Amino acid sequence: QQQREEEFQQIQQSAFARHRDDDHLEALRRSEIRKGDPMAAYAAKKQYEPKKKRSKSGDKDAETMEPMKPIYKGPPPKPNRYGIRPGYRWDGVDRGNGFEDKLLAKQFSAKIREEDAYRMRSADM
């Protein structure tokens, strides 16, 4: 929160118009990962590599490592209607009441029924 306040202070003190030689704007544009970028995987990896941080002594930069976001590394989970991946601490046990399974089964069977009906209707053509 303190970092946010400092950022707002910096924005308030900066000029209203931004120009081509604005270093902060240029850094924001370069750090943005765009769809279809062939270097996107490299850029995403680079985001979690050492970042430079100003040390308390002044001008010198000190490197700090930011941890990668942990992901779940276990057996594949059952599908859910929103496609949400499990958290990295999930133990693999489904503690639901079965509603999600019934809902997905119903959607799947309705889709199969529609495809079969279409095949039956178009078989005469």
Tab-separated table of N, CA and C in Angstrom:
chain	number	residue	atom	x	y	z
A	1	GLN	N	0.835	-1.187	0.000
A	1	GLN	CA	0.000	0.000	0.000
A	1	GLN	C	0.881	1.252	0.000
A	2	GLN	N	1.973	1.204	0.729
A	2	GLN	CA	2.898	2.330	0.751
A	2	GLN	C	3.495	2.539	-0.644
A	3	GLN	N	3.765	1.443	-1.332
A	3	GLN	CA	4.309	1.527	-2.683
A	3	GLN	C	3.291	2.192	-3.615
A	4	ARG	N	2.014	1.861	-3.435
A	4	ARG	CA	0.952	2.463	-4.235
A	4	ARG	C	0.871	3.966	-4.009
A	5	GLU	N	0.964	4.359	-2.747
A	5	GLU	CA	0.911	5.780	-2.411
A	5	GLU	C	2.089	6.530	-3.031
A	6	GLU	N	3.264	5.902	-2.996
A	6	GLU	CA	4.426	6.533	-3.615
A	6	GLU	C	4.230	6.679	-5.122
A	7	GLU	N	3.615	5.651	-5.734
A	7	GLU	CA	3.349	5.703	-7.169
A	7	GLU	C	2.365	6.827	-7.497
A	8	PHE	N	1.314	6.981	-6.674
A	8	PHE	CA	0.348	8.061	-6.883
A	8	PHE	C	1.014	9.424	-6.715
A	9	GLN	N	1.903	9.542	-5.730
A	9	GLN	CA	2.632	10.796	-5.533
A	9	GLN	C	3.475	11.120	-6.767
A	10	GLN	N	4.122	10.106	-7.309
A	10	GLN	CA	4.953	10.294	-8.488
A	10	GLN	C	4.099	10.726	-9.680
A	11	ILE	N	2.930	10.130	-9.828
A	11	ILE	CA	2.030	10.491	-10.928
A	11	ILE	C	1.547	11.926	-10.771
A	12	GLN	N	1.236	12.325	-9.537
A	12	GLN	CA	0.776	13.687	-9.294
A	12	GLN	C	1.865	14.710	-9.611
A	13	GLN	N	3.099	14.381	-9.333
A	13	GLN	CA	4.184	15.319	-9.537
A	13	GLN	C	4.660	15.361	-10.992
A	14	SER	N	4.321	14.351	-11.773
A	14	SER	CA	4.775	14.321	-13.158
A	14	SER	C	3.938	15.284	-14.004
A	15	ALA	N	4.452	15.589	-15.179
A	15	ALA	CA	3.761	16.492	-16.093
A	15	ALA	C	2.513	15.813	-16.650
A	16	PHE	N	1.537	16.625	-17.060
A	16	PHE	CA	0.281	16.077	-17.578
A	16	PHE	C	0.510	15.386	-18.919
A	17	ALA	N	1.267	16.031	-19.796
A	17	ALA	CA	1.537	15.469	-21.111
A	17	ALA	C	2.745	14.539	-21.035
A	18	ARG	N	2.648	13.444	-21.758
A	18	ARG	CA	3.770	12.517	-21.829
A	18	ARG	C	4.405	12.618	-23.202
A	19	HIS	N	5.711	12.507	-23.253
A	19	HIS	CA	6.447	12.622	-24.508
A	19	HIS	C	7.150	11.319	-24.824
A	20	ARG	N	7.780	11.268	-25.986
A	20	ARG	CA	8.481	10.058	-26.407
A	20	ARG	C	9.619	9.669	-25.483
A	21	ASP	N	10.266	10.634	-24.893
A	21	ASP	CA	11.431	10.340	-24.066
A	21	ASP	C	11.080	10.095	-22.598
A	22	ASP	N	9.809	9.766	-22.313
A	22	ASP	CA	9.392	9.448	-20.944
A	22	ASP	C	9.853	8.027	-20.622
A	23	ASP	N	10.823	7.903	-19.736
A	23	ASP	CA	11.412	6.590	-19.415
A	23	ASP	C	10.419	5.671	-18.729
A	24	HIS	N	9.595	6.202	-17.832
A	24	HIS	CA	8.631	5.377	-17.096
A	24	HIS	C	7.593	4.782	-18.046
A	25	LEU	N	7.068	5.599	-18.959
A	25	LEU	CA	6.088	5.123	-19.941
A	25	LEU	C	6.719	4.083	-20.865
A	26	GLU	N	7.954	4.323	-21.268
A	26	GLU	CA	8.650	3.382	-22.138
A	26	GLU	C	8.847	2.035	-21.434
A	27	ALA	N	9.185	2.060	-20.153
A	27	ALA	CA	9.360	0.818	-19.391
A	27	ALA	C	8.039	0.066	-19.279
A	28	LEU	N	6.938	0.778	-19.070
A	28	LEU	CA	5.623	0.132	-19.001
A	28	LEU	C	5.265	-0.523	-20.327
A	29	ARG	N	5.533	0.175	-21.424
A	29	ARG	CA	5.216	-0.384	-22.748
A	29	ARG	C	6.058	-1.611	-23.060
A	30	ARG	N	7.314	-1.575	-22.685
A	30	ARG	CA	8.202	-2.710	-22.964
A	30	ARG	C	7.857	-3.931	-22.110
A	31	SER	N	7.366	-3.708	-20.908
A	31	SER	CA	7.060	-4.831	-20.028
A	31	SER	C	5.733	-5.495	-20.373
A	32	GLU	N	4.930	-4.875	-21.225
A	32	GLU	CA	3.632	-5.432	-21.595
A	32	GLU	C	3.830	-6.631	-22.515
A	33	ILE	N	3.134	-7.730	-22.235
A	33	ILE	CA	3.226	-8.930	-23.065
A	33	ILE	C	2.004	-8.959	-23.965
A	34	ARG	N	2.235	-8.989	-25.275
A	34	ARG	CA	1.150	-8.923	-26.244
A	34	ARG	C	0.847	-10.302	-26.822
A	35	LYS	N	-0.399	-10.476	-27.260
A	35	LYS	CA	-0.822	-11.741	-27.854
A	35	LYS	C	-0.140	-11.917	-29.210
A	36	GLY	N	0.322	-13.117	-29.494
A	36	GLY	CA	0.955	-13.399	-30.768
A	36	GLY	C	2.418	-12.998	-30.828
A	37	ASP	N	2.997	-12.593	-29.736
A	37	ASP	CA	4.396	-12.192	-29.699
A	37	ASP	C	5.275	-13.436	-29.656
A	38	PRO	N	6.195	-13.605	-30.603
A	38	PRO	CA	7.029	-14.809	-30.581
A	38	PRO	C	7.970	-14.865	-29.379
A	39	MET	N	8.239	-13.744	-28.766
A	39	MET	CA	9.129	-13.707	-27.607
A	39	MET	C	8.346	-13.664	-26.291
A	40	ALA	N	7.033	-13.915	-26.335
A	40	ALA	CA	6.199	-13.806	-25.138
A	40	ALA	C	6.638	-14.778	-24.042
A	41	ALA	N	7.010	-15.999	-24.415
A	41	ALA	CA	7.435	-16.978	-23.413
A	41	ALA	C	8.709	-16.519	-22.722
A	42	TYR	N	9.622	-15.962	-23.511
A	42	TYR	CA	10.867	-15.454	-22.933
A	42	TYR	C	10.585	-14.273	-22.008
A	43	ALA	N	9.675	-13.402	-22.427
A	43	ALA	CA	9.344	-12.220	-21.616
A	43	ALA	C	8.662	-12.634	-20.319
A	44	ALA	N	7.795	-13.630	-20.385
A	44	ALA	CA	7.125	-14.100	-19.170
A	44	ALA	C	8.135	-14.710	-18.211
A	45	LYS	N	9.111	-15.440	-18.751
A	45	LYS	CA	10.150	-16.030	-17.915
A	45	LYS	C	11.011	-14.931	-17.291
A	46	LYS	N	11.274	-13.909	-18.076
A	46	LYS	CA	12.123	-12.818	-17.633
A	46	LYS	C	11.484	-12.025	-16.498
A	47	GLN	N	10.154	-12.013	-16.423
A	47	GLN	CA	9.466	-11.270	-15.372
A	47	GLN	C	9.787	-11.827	-13.999
A	48	TYR	N	10.117	-13.089	-13.922
A	48	TYR	CA	10.391	-13.704	-12.624
A	48	TYR	C	11.885	-13.856	-12.355
A	49	GLU	N	12.721	-13.357	-13.232
A	49	GLU	CA	14.156	-13.367	-13.005
A	49	GLU	C	14.532	-12.178	-12.134
A	50	PRO	N	15.795	-12.053	-11.781
A	50	PRO	CA	16.199	-10.967	-10.879
A	50	PRO	C	15.749	-9.602	-11.377
A	51	LYS	N	15.187	-8.832	-10.477
A	51	LYS	CA	14.766	-7.473	-10.786
A	51	LYS	C	15.681	-6.519	-10.051
A	52	LYS	N	15.947	-5.409	-10.669
A	52	LYS	CA	16.816	-4.422	-10.023
A	52	LYS	C	15.989	-3.579	-9.073
A	53	LYS	N	16.548	-3.352	-7.922
A	53	LYS	CA	15.860	-2.584	-6.899
A	53	LYS	C	16.857	-1.598	-6.300
A	54	ARG	N	16.417	-0.398	-6.079
A	54	ARG	CA	17.311	0.616	-5.503
A	54	ARG	C	17.661	0.229	-4.081
A	55	SER	N	18.933	0.272	-3.807
A	55	SER	CA	19.369	-0.026	-2.446
A	55	SER	C	19.265	1.241	-1.603
A	56	LYS	N	19.326	1.083	-0.311
A	56	LYS	CA	19.199	2.220	0.600
A	56	LYS	C	20.404	3.154	0.520
A	57	SER	N	21.513	2.651	-0.002
A	57	SER	CA	22.719	3.468	-0.057
A	57	SER	C	22.652	4.549	-1.132
A	58	GLY	N	21.757	4.428	-2.076
A	58	GLY	CA	21.626	5.498	-3.059
A	58	GLY	C	21.643	5.016	-4.487
A	59	ASP	N	22.681	5.372	-5.236
A	59	ASP	CA	22.725	5.157	-6.672
A	59	ASP	C	22.882	3.701	-7.092
A	60	LYS	N	23.521	2.905	-6.296
A	60	LYS	CA	23.793	1.526	-6.680
A	60	LYS	C	22.506	0.707	-6.709
A	61	ASP	N	22.452	-0.225	-7.654
A	61	ASP	CA	21.288	-1.104	-7.777
A	61	ASP	C	21.612	-2.454	-7.156
A	62	ALA	N	20.674	-2.990	-6.427
A	62	ALA	CA	20.834	-4.318	-5.844
A	62	ALA	C	19.828	-5.254	-6.510
A	63	GLU	N	20.247	-6.467	-6.800
A	63	GLU	CA	19.340	-7.417	-7.442
A	63	GLU	C	18.580	-8.204	-6.392
A	64	THR	N	17.288	-8.393	-6.637
A	64	THR	CA	16.460	-9.206	-5.754
A	64	THR	C	15.740	-10.229	-6.609
A	65	MET	N	15.553	-11.410	-6.082
A	65	MET	CA	14.831	-12.454	-6.809
A	65	MET	C	13.383	-12.424	-6.390
A	66	GLU	N	12.489	-12.433	-7.384
A	66	GLU	CA	11.070	-12.542	-7.092
A	66	GLU	C	10.673	-13.987	-7.353
A	67	PRO	N	9.955	-14.620	-6.442
A	67	PRO	CA	9.603	-16.028	-6.636
A	67	PRO	C	8.577	-16.212	-7.753
A	68	MET	N	8.708	-17.337	-8.470
A	68	MET	CA	7.704	-17.666	-9.474
A	68	MET	C	6.420	-18.046	-8.776
A	69	LYS	N	5.307	-17.833	-9.457
A	69	LYS	CA	4.038	-18.235	-8.875
A	69	LYS	C	3.973	-19.758	-8.845
A	70	PRO	N	3.683	-20.350	-7.702
A	70	PRO	CA	3.605	-21.816	-7.651
A	70	PRO	C	2.345	-22.317	-8.341
A	71	ILE	N	2.452	-23.477	-9.006
A	71	ILE	CA	1.298	-24.084	-9.660
A	71	ILE	C	1.144	-25.517	-9.167
A	72	TYR	N	-0.042	-26.075	-9.333
A	72	TYR	CA	-0.354	-27.429	-8.890
A	72	TYR	C	0.373	-28.432	-9.768
A	73	LYS	N	1.110	-29.353	-9.140
A	73	LYS	CA	1.849	-30.380	-9.867
A	73	LYS	C	1.420	-31.744	-9.350
A	74	GLY	N	0.274	-32.182	-9.760
A	74	GLY	CA	-0.215	-33.473	-9.318
A	74	GLY	C	-1.012	-34.121	-10.427
A	75	PRO	N	-1.806	-35.125	-10.078
A	75	PRO	CA	-2.632	-35.758	-11.106
A	75	PRO	C	-3.643	-34.750	-11.658
A	76	PRO	N	-4.031	-34.899	-12.918
A	76	PRO	CA	-4.951	-33.933	-13.503
A	76	PRO	C	-6.291	-33.909	-12.754
A	77	PRO	N	-6.796	-32.728	-12.457
A	77	PRO	CA	-8.064	-32.633	-11.735
A	77	PRO	C	-9.252	-32.871	-12.657
A	78	LYS	N	-10.411	-33.124	-12.049
A	78	LYS	CA	-11.632	-33.262	-12.836
A	78	LYS	C	-11.980	-31.909	-13.439
A	79	PRO	N	-12.599	-31.911	-14.621
A	79	PRO	CA	-12.978	-30.622	-15.213
A	79	PRO	C	-14.079	-29.952	-14.401
A	80	ASN	N	-14.094	-28.630	-14.455
A	80	ASN	CA	-15.182	-27.901	-13.822
A	80	ASN	C	-15.771	-26.923	-14.827
A	81	ARG	N	-16.927	-26.362	-14.533
A	81	ARG	CA	-17.634	-25.557	-15.531
A	81	ARG	C	-16.948	-24.238	-15.837
A	82	TYR	N	-16.056	-23.781	-15.000
A	82	TYR	CA	-15.369	-22.516	-15.241
A	82	TYR	C	-13.942	-22.701	-15.738
A	83	GLY	N	-13.436	-23.906	-15.732
A	83	GLY	CA	-12.080	-24.170	-16.196
A	83	GLY	C	-11.011	-23.643	-15.248
A	84	ILE	N	-11.324	-23.559	-13.968
A	84	ILE	CA	-10.388	-23.033	-12.983
A	84	ILE	C	-9.421	-24.134	-12.573
A	85	ARG	N	-8.126	-23.805	-12.591
A	85	ARG	CA	-7.129	-24.778	-12.155
A	85	ARG	C	-7.096	-24.813	-10.631
A	86	PRO	N	-6.717	-25.958	-10.061
A	86	PRO	CA	-6.626	-26.028	-8.598
A	86	PRO	C	-5.436	-25.244	-8.071
A	87	GLY	N	-5.513	-24.859	-6.820
A	87	GLY	CA	-4.415	-24.150	-6.176
A	87	GLY	C	-3.237	-25.080	-5.961
A	88	TYR	N	-2.064	-24.515	-5.754
A	88	TYR	CA	-0.853	-25.338	-5.668
A	88	TYR	C	-0.802	-26.171	-4.396
A	89	ARG	N	-1.626	-25.866	-3.416
A	89	ARG	CA	-1.640	-26.652	-2.172
A	89	ARG	C	-2.715	-27.732	-2.158
A	90	TRP	N	-3.458	-27.896	-3.241
A	90	TRP	CA	-4.547	-28.869	-3.283
A	90	TRP	C	-3.993	-30.281	-3.183
A	91	ASP	N	-4.616	-31.120	-2.383
A	91	ASP	CA	-4.124	-32.478	-2.152
A	91	ASP	C	-4.726	-33.508	-3.104
A	92	GLY	N	-5.582	-33.094	-4.034
A	92	GLY	CA	-6.132	-34.007	-5.027
A	92	GLY	C	-7.429	-34.669	-4.614
A	93	VAL	N	-7.953	-34.347	-3.447
A	93	VAL	CA	-9.187	-34.959	-2.969
A	93	VAL	C	-10.357	-34.051	-3.333
A	94	ASP	N	-11.356	-34.631	-4.040
A	94	ASP	CA	-12.545	-33.860	-4.405
A	94	ASP	C	-13.508	-33.901	-3.232
A	95	ARG	N	-13.752	-32.755	-2.645
A	95	ARG	CA	-14.626	-32.680	-1.471
A	95	ARG	C	-16.001	-32.096	-1.810
A	96	GLY	N	-16.357	-32.127	-3.086
A	96	GLY	CA	-17.647	-31.588	-3.505
A	96	GLY	C	-18.777	-32.559	-3.216
A	97	ASN	N	-19.999	-32.084	-3.433
A	97	ASN	CA	-21.171	-32.921	-3.192
A	97	ASN	C	-21.672	-33.593	-4.463
A	98	GLY	N	-20.939	-33.480	-5.566
A	98	GLY	CA	-21.313	-34.158	-6.802
A	98	GLY	C	-22.105	-33.286	-7.758
A	99	PHE	N	-22.444	-32.064	-7.369
A	99	PHE	CA	-23.241	-31.188	-8.218
A	99	PHE	C	-22.521	-30.876	-9.522
A	100	GLU	N	-21.244	-30.567	-9.434
A	100	GLU	CA	-20.471	-30.209	-10.621
A	100	GLU	C	-20.431	-31.366	-11.617
A	101	ASP	N	-20.251	-32.593	-11.107
A	101	ASP	CA	-20.219	-33.770	-11.979
A	101	ASP	C	-21.553	-33.963	-12.697
A	102	LYS	N	-22.644	-33.821	-11.949
A	102	LYS	CA	-23.976	-33.973	-12.547
A	102	LYS	C	-24.231	-32.906	-13.603
A	103	LEU	N	-23.832	-31.686	-13.310
A	103	LEU	CA	-24.045	-30.582	-14.243
A	103	LEU	C	-23.268	-30.810	-15.535
A	104	LEU	N	-22.010	-31.195	-15.429
A	104	LEU	CA	-21.204	-31.440	-16.622
A	104	LEU	C	-21.718	-32.646	-17.408
A	105	ALA	N	-22.172	-33.690	-16.697
A	105	ALA	CA	-22.725	-34.866	-17.373
A	105	ALA	C	-23.988	-34.502	-18.141
A	106	LYS	N	-24.819	-33.657	-17.548
A	106	LYS	CA	-26.058	-33.236	-18.198
A	106	LYS	C	-25.757	-32.408	-19.445
A	107	GLN	N	-24.803	-31.498	-19.339
A	107	GLN	CA	-24.420	-30.685	-20.500
A	107	GLN	C	-23.852	-31.568	-21.614
A	108	PHE	N	-23.026	-32.530	-21.240
A	108	PHE	CA	-22.412	-33.412	-22.221
A	108	PHE	C	-23.471	-34.273	-22.907
A	109	SER	N	-24.410	-34.821	-22.127
A	109	SER	CA	-25.440	-35.673	-22.716
A	109	SER	C	-26.367	-34.864	-23.620
A	110	ALA	N	-26.653	-33.622	-23.269
A	110	ALA	CA	-27.495	-32.777	-24.118
A	110	ALA	C	-26.786	-32.502	-25.442
A	111	LYS	N	-25.489	-32.289	-25.385
A	111	LYS	CA	-24.718	-32.030	-26.598
A	111	LYS	C	-24.717	-33.265	-27.498
A	112	ILE	N	-24.523	-34.439	-26.912
A	112	ILE	CA	-24.522	-35.700	-27.667
A	112	ILE	C	-25.893	-35.924	-28.300
A	113	ARG	N	-26.958	-35.662	-27.521
A	113	ARG	CA	-28.324	-35.832	-28.028
A	113	ARG	C	-28.580	-34.917	-29.223
A	114	GLU	N	-28.121	-33.674	-29.149
A	114	GLU	CA	-28.293	-32.741	-30.264
A	114	GLU	C	-27.545	-33.224	-31.499
A	115	GLU	N	-26.326	-33.730	-31.319
A	115	GLU	CA	-25.550	-34.229	-32.452
A	115	GLU	C	-26.226	-35.445	-33.083
A	116	ASP	N	-26.745	-36.337	-32.263
A	116	ASP	CA	-27.444	-37.517	-32.784
A	116	ASP	C	-28.699	-37.111	-33.544
A	117	ALA	N	-29.438	-36.150	-33.002
A	117	ALA	CA	-30.663	-35.686	-33.666
A	117	ALA	C	-30.315	-35.060	-35.014
A	118	TYR	N	-29.248	-34.307	-35.076
A	118	TYR	CA	-28.812	-33.695	-36.325
A	118	TYR	C	-28.437	-34.778	-37.349
A	119	ARG	N	-27.722	-35.799	-36.897
A	119	ARG	CA	-27.343	-36.886	-37.801
A	119	ARG	C	-28.571	-37.608	-38.333
A	120	MET	N	-29.555	-37.831	-37.463
A	120	MET	CA	-30.778	-38.525	-37.895
A	120	MET	C	-31.552	-37.668	-38.894
A	121	ARG	N	-31.609	-36.358	-38.665
A	121	ARG	CA	-32.344	-35.477	-39.579
A	121	ARG	C	-31.658	-35.378	-40.925
A	122	SER	N	-30.332	-35.339	-40.921
A	122	SER	CA	-29.609	-35.148	-42.184
A	122	SER	C	-29.239	-36.462	-42.865
A	123	ALA	N	-29.606	-37.598	-42.317
A	123	ALA	CA	-29.270	-38.894	-42.916
A	123	ALA	C	-30.035	-39.114	-44.222
A	124	ASP	N	-31.224	-38.533	-44.376
A	124	ASP	CA	-32.044	-38.758	-45.571
A	124	ASP	C	-31.542	-37.964	-46.763
A	125	MET	N	-30.768	-36.936	-46.516
A	125	MET	CA	-30.353	-36.052	-47.607
A	125	MET	C	-29.335	-36.661	-48.474
